[in-house]
Short mmCIF file of C-alpha atoms and ligand atoms in Angstrom, two decimals:
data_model
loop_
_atom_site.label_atom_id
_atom_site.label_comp_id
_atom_site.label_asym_id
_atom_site.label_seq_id
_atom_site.Cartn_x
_atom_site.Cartn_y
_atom_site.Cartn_z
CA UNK A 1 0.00 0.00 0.00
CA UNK A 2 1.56 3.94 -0.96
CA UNK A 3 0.65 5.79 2.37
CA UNK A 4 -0.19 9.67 1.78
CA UNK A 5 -0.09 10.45 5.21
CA UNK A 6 2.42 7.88 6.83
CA UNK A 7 6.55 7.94 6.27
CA UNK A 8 7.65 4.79 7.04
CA UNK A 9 11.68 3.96 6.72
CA UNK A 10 13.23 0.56 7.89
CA UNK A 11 16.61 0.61 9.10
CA UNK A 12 18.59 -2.27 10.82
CA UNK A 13 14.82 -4.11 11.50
CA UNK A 14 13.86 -1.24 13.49
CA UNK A 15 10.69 0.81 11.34
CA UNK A 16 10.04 4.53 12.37
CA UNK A 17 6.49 5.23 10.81
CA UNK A 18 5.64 9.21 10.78
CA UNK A 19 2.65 10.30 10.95
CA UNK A 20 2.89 13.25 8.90
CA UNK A 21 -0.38 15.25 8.50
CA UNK A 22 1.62 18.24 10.30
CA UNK A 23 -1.26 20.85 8.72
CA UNK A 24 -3.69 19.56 11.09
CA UNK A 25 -1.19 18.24 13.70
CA UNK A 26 -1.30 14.76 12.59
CA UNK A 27 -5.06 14.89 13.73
CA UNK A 28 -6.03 11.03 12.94
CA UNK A 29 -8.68 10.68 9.92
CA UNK A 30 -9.85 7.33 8.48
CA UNK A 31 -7.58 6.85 5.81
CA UNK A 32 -4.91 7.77 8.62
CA UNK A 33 -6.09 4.92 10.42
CA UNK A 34 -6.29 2.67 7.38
CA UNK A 35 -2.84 3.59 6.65
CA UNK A 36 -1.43 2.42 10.01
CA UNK A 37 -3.51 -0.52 10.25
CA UNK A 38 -2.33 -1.74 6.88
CA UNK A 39 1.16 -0.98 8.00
CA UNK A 40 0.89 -2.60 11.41
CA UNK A 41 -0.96 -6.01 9.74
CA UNK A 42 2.48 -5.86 7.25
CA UNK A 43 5.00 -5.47 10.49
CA UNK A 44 3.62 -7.91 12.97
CA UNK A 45 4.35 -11.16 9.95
CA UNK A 46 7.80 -8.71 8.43
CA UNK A 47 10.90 -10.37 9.60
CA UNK A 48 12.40 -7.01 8.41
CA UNK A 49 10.93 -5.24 10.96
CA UNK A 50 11.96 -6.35 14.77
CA UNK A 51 10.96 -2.70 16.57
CA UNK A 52 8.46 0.10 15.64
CA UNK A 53 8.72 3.59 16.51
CA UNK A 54 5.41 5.52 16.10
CA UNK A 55 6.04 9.40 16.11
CA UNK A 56 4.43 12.65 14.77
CA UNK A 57 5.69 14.91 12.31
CA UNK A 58 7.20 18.06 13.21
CA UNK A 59 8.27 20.13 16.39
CA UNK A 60 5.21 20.57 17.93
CA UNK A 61 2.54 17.56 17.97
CA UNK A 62 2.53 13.79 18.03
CA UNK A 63 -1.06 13.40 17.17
CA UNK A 64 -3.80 16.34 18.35
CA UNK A 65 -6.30 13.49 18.37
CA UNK A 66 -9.33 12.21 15.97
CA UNK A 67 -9.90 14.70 13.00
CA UNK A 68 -12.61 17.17 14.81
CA UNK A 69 -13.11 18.23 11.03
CA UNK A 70 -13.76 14.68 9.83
CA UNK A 71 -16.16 13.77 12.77
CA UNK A 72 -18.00 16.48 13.53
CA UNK A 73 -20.84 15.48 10.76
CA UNK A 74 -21.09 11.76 11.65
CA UNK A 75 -24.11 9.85 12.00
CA UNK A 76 -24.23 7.67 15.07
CA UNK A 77 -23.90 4.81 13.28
CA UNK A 78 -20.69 6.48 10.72
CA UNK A 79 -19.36 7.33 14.56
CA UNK A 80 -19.74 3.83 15.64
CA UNK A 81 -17.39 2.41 12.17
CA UNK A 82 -15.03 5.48 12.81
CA UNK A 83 -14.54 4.31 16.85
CA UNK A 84 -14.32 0.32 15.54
CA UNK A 85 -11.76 1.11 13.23
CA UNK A 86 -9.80 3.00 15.82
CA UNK A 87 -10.20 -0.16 18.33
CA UNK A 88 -9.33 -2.27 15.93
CA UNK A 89 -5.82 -0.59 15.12
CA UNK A 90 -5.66 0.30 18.71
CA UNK A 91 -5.63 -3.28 19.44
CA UNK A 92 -3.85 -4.19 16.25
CA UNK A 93 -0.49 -2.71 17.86
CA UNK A 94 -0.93 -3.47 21.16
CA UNK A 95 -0.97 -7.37 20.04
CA UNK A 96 1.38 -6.65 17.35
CA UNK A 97 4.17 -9.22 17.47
CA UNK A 98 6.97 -6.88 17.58
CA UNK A 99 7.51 -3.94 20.15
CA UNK A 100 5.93 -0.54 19.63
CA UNK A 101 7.32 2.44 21.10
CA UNK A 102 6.06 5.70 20.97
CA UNK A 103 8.17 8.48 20.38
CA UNK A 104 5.63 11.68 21.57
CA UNK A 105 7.27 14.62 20.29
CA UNK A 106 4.55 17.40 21.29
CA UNK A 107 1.02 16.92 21.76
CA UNK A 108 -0.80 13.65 22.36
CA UNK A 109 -4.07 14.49 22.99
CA UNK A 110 -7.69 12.93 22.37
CA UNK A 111 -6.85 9.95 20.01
CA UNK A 112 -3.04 10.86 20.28
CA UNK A 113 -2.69 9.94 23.33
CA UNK A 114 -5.21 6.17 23.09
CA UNK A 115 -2.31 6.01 20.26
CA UNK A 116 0.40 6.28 22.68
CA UNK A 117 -1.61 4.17 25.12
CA UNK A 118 -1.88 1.44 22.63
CA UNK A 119 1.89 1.13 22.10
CA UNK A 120 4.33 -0.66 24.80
CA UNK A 121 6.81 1.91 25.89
CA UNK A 122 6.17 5.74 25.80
CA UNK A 123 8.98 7.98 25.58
CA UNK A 124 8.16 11.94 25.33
CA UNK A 125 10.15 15.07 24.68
CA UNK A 126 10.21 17.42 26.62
CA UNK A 127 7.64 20.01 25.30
CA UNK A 128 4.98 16.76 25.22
CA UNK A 129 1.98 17.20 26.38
CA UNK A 130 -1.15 14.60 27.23
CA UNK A 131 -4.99 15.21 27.20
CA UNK A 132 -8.03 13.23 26.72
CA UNK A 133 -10.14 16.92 25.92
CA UNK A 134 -13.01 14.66 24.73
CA UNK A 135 -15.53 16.12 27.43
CA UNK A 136 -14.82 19.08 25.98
CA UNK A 137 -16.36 18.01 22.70
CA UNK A 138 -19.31 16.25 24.39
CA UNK A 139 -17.70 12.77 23.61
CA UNK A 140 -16.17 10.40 25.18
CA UNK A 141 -12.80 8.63 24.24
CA UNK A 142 -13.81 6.03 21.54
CA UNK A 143 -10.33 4.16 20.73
CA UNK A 144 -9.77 2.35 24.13
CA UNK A 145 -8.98 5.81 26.69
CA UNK A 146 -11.40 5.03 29.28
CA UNK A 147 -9.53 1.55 29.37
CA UNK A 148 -6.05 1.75 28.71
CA UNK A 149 -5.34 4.91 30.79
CA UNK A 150 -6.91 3.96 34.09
CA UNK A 151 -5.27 0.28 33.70
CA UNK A 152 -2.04 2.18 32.92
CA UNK A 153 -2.01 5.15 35.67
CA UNK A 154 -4.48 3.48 37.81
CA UNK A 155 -8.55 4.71 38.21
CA UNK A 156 -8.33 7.88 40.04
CA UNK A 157 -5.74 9.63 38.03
CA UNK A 158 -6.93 8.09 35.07
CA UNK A 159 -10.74 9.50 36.02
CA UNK A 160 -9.57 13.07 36.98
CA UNK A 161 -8.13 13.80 33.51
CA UNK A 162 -10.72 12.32 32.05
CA UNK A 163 -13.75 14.61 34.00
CA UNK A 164 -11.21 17.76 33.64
CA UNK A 165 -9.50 17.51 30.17
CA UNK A 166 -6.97 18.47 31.63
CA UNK A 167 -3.51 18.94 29.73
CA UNK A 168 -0.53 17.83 31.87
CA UNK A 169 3.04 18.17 30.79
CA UNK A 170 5.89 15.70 30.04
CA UNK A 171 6.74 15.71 33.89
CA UNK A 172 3.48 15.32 35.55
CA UNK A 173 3.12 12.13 32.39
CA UNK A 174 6.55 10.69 33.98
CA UNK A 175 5.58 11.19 37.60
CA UNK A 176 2.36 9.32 36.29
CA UNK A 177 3.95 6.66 34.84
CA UNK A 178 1.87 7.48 31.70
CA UNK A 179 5.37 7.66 30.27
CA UNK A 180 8.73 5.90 30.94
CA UNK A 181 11.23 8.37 29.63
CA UNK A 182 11.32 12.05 28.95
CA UNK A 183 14.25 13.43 26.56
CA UNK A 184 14.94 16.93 25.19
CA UNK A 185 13.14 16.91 21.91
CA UNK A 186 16.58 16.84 19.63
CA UNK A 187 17.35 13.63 21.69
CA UNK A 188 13.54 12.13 20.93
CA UNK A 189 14.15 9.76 18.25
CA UNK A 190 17.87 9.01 18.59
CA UNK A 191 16.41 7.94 22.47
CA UNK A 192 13.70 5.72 20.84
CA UNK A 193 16.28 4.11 18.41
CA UNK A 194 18.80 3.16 21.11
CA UNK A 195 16.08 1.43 23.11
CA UNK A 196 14.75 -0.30 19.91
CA UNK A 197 18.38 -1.22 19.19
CA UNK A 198 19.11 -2.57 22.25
CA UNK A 199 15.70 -4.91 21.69
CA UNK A 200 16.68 -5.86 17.97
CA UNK A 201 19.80 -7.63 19.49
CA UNK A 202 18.24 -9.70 21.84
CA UNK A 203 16.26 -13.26 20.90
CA UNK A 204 13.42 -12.34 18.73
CA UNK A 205 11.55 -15.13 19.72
CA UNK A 206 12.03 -14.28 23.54
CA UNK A 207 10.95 -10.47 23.11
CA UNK A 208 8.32 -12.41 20.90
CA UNK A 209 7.08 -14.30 24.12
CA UNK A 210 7.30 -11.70 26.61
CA UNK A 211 5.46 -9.12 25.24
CA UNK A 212 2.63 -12.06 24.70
CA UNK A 213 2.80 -13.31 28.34
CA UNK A 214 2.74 -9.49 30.06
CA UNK A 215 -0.19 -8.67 27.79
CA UNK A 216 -2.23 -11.89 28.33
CA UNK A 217 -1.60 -12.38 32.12
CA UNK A 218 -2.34 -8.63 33.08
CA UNK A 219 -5.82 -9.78 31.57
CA UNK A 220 -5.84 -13.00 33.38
CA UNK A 221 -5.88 -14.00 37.30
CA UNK A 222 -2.20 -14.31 38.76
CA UNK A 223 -2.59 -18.13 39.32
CA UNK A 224 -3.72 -18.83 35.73
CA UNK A 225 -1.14 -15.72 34.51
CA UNK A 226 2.05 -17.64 36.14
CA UNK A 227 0.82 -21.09 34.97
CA UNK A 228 0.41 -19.23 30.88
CA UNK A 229 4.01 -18.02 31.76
CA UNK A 230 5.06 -21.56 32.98
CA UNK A 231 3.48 -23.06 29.21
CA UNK A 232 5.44 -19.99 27.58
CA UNK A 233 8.44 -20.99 29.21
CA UNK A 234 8.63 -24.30 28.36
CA UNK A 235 8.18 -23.33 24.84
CA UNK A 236 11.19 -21.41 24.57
CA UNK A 237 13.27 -24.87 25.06
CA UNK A 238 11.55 -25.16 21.66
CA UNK A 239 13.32 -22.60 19.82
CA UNK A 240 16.69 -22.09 18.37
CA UNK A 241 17.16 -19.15 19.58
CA UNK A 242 17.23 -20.72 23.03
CA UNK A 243 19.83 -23.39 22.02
CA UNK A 244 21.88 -20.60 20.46
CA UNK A 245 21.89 -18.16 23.21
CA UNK A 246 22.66 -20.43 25.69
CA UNK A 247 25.30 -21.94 23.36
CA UNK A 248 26.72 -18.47 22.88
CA UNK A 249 26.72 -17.84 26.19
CA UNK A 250 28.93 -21.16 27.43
CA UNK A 251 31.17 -20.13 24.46
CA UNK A 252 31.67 -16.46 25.59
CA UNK A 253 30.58 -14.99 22.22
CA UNK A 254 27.65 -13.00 21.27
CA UNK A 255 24.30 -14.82 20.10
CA UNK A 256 23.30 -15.06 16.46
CA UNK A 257 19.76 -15.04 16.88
CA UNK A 258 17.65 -16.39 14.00
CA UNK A 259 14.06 -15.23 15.79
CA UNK A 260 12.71 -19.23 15.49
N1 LIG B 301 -8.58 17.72 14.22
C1 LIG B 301 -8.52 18.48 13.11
N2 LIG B 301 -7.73 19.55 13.00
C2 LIG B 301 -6.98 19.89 14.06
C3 LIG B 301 -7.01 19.13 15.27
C4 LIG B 301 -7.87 17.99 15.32
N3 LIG B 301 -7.94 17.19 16.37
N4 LIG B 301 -6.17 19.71 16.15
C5 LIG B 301 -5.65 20.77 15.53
N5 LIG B 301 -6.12 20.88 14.28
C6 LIG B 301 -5.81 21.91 13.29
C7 LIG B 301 -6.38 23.24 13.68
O1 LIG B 301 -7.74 23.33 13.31
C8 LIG B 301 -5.50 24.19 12.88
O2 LIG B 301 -5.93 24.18 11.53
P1 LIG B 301 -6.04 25.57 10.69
O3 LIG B 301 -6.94 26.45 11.50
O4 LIG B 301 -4.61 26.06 10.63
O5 LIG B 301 -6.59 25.14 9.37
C9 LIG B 301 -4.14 23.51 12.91
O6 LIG B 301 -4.40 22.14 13.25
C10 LIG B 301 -3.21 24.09 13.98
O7 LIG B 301 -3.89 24.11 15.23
P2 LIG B 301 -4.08 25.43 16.11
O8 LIG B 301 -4.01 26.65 15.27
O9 LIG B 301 -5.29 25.24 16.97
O10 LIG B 301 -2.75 25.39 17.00
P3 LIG B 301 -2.55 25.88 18.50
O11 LIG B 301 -1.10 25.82 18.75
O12 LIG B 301 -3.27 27.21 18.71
O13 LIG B 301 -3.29 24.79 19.40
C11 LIG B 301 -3.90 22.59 20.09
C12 LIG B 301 -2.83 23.49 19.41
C13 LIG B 301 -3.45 21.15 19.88
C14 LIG B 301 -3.95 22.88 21.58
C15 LIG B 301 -5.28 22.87 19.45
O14 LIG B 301 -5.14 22.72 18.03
C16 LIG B 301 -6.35 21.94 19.92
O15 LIG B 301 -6.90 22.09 21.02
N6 LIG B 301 -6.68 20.97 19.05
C17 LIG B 301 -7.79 20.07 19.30
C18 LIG B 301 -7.41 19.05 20.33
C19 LIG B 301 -8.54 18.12 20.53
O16 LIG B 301 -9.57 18.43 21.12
N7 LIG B 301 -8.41 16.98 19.87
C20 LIG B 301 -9.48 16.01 19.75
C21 LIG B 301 -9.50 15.19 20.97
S1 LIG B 301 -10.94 14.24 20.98
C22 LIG B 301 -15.03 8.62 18.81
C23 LIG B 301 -13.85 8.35 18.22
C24 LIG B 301 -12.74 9.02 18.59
C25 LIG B 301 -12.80 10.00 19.56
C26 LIG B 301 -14.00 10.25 20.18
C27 LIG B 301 -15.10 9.57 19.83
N8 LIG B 301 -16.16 7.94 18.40
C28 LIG B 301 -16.31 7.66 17.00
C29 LIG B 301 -17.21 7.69 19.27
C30 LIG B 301 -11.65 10.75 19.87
C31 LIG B 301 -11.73 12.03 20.01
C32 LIG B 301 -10.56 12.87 20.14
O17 LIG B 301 -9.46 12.59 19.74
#
């Protein structure tokens, strides 16, 4: 598929895809979210691609949320296909194969920030800033917000910027735990690429497994969680990339990891 409003560009297996719509802040219409949901169904089976980075074009927003132009004439029913095809890629990355991290580079609000909710790690710069301004609107958050934020940050911090709106800053995001980094914005991506680096080198098949196991067991009791791990365990004695890295390891020389 040629994207219009995504730059995507693969380098050592790690993909930076740009949302680049920077007249209306990379403001997330449908073909926007066709675009990344085509490119996230081509990552998750791409042995090219290990690592995504998901960032926003430009100095000043990541993604300013769902295009206000786009929705504000939907029918309930166009409003409900508009929210399932934000779910859908919402939960497209979040069970993406490969690791997603966001690189926020301004603001995240509305949509923007379910975006950055949907991926695994969050890493902002420091003029970043969060909202979900939906109440503002007379909506509610219709690609996963209510969820993902108050399972993230926990209910009450989670509910008080959803009642208020509010807009907090990088900081008050780290001291959250909404994000796990934050950089000075000429450090954003280089940041994001020596994390995905770092994950690139390790056994694909392991990063693979873990992702899958942290996902699944936070939605499962702790008894049944550990015993899923257990299974998931015992399947990495399976792979080659156990046999090499353990190989590797007694022979005091890096792993060549094949990600099987
Ligand atoms: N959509 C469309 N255009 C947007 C936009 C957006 N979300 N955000 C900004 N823009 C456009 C502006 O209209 C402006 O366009 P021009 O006037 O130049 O043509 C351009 O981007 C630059 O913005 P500003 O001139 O406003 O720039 P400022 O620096 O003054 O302000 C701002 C930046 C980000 C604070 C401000 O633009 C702003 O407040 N933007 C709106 C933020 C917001 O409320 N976003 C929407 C969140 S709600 C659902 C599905 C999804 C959702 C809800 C329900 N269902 C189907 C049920 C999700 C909703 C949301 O995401």
């Amino acid at each position: 598929m040629e994207f219009k409003n995504l730059k995507v560009e693969t380098t050592n297996r790690i993909a930076v895809v740009t949302i680049n719509r920077p007249e209306a802040l990379n403001a997330l219409n449908e073909q926007t979210l066709d675009e990344l949901q085509s490119f996230f169904s081509d990552a998750n089976d791409n042995d090219g691609v290990q690592v995504v980075i998901v960032t926003g074009s430009g100095k000043k927003a990541f993604v300013a949320g769902a295009d206000i132009v786009a929705m504000q004439q939907l029918t309930a029913l166009e409003a409900r296909k508009f929210s399932r095809l934000g779910h859908q890629l919402m939960r497209s990355i979040e069970t993406c194969a490969k690791p997603v991290i966001a690189a926020v580079n301004g603001f995240a609000l509305g949509g923007g920030c379910e975006l950055a909710l949907s991926c695994d790690i969050r890493i902002a710069s420091e003029n970043a800033r969060f909202s979900q301004p939906e109440v503002n609107l007379g909506v509610i958050p219709g690609f996963g917000g209510t969820q993902r934020l108050s399972r993230l940050i926990g209910k009450g911090r989670a509910l008080e910027l959803l009642f208020t709106g509010d807009m907090i800053d990088a900081a008050e995001a780290y001291q959250m735990a909404l994000v796990n980094r934050v950089v000075p914005q000429e450090k954003l991506l280089e940041t994001a690429v020596e994390m995905a680096t770092k994950i690139v080198n390790k056994g694909p098949y392991a990063v693979r497994q873990v992702k899958e196991a942290v996902r699944t067991g936070l939605e499962m009791d702790l008894d049944k969680a550990n015993q899923y791990e257990t299974e998931m365990f015992g399947l990495c004695f399976a792979s080659l990339d156990q046999k090499e890295g353990m190989l590797a390891f007694l022979e005091k020389r890096p792993a060549v990891f094949v990600g099987q």
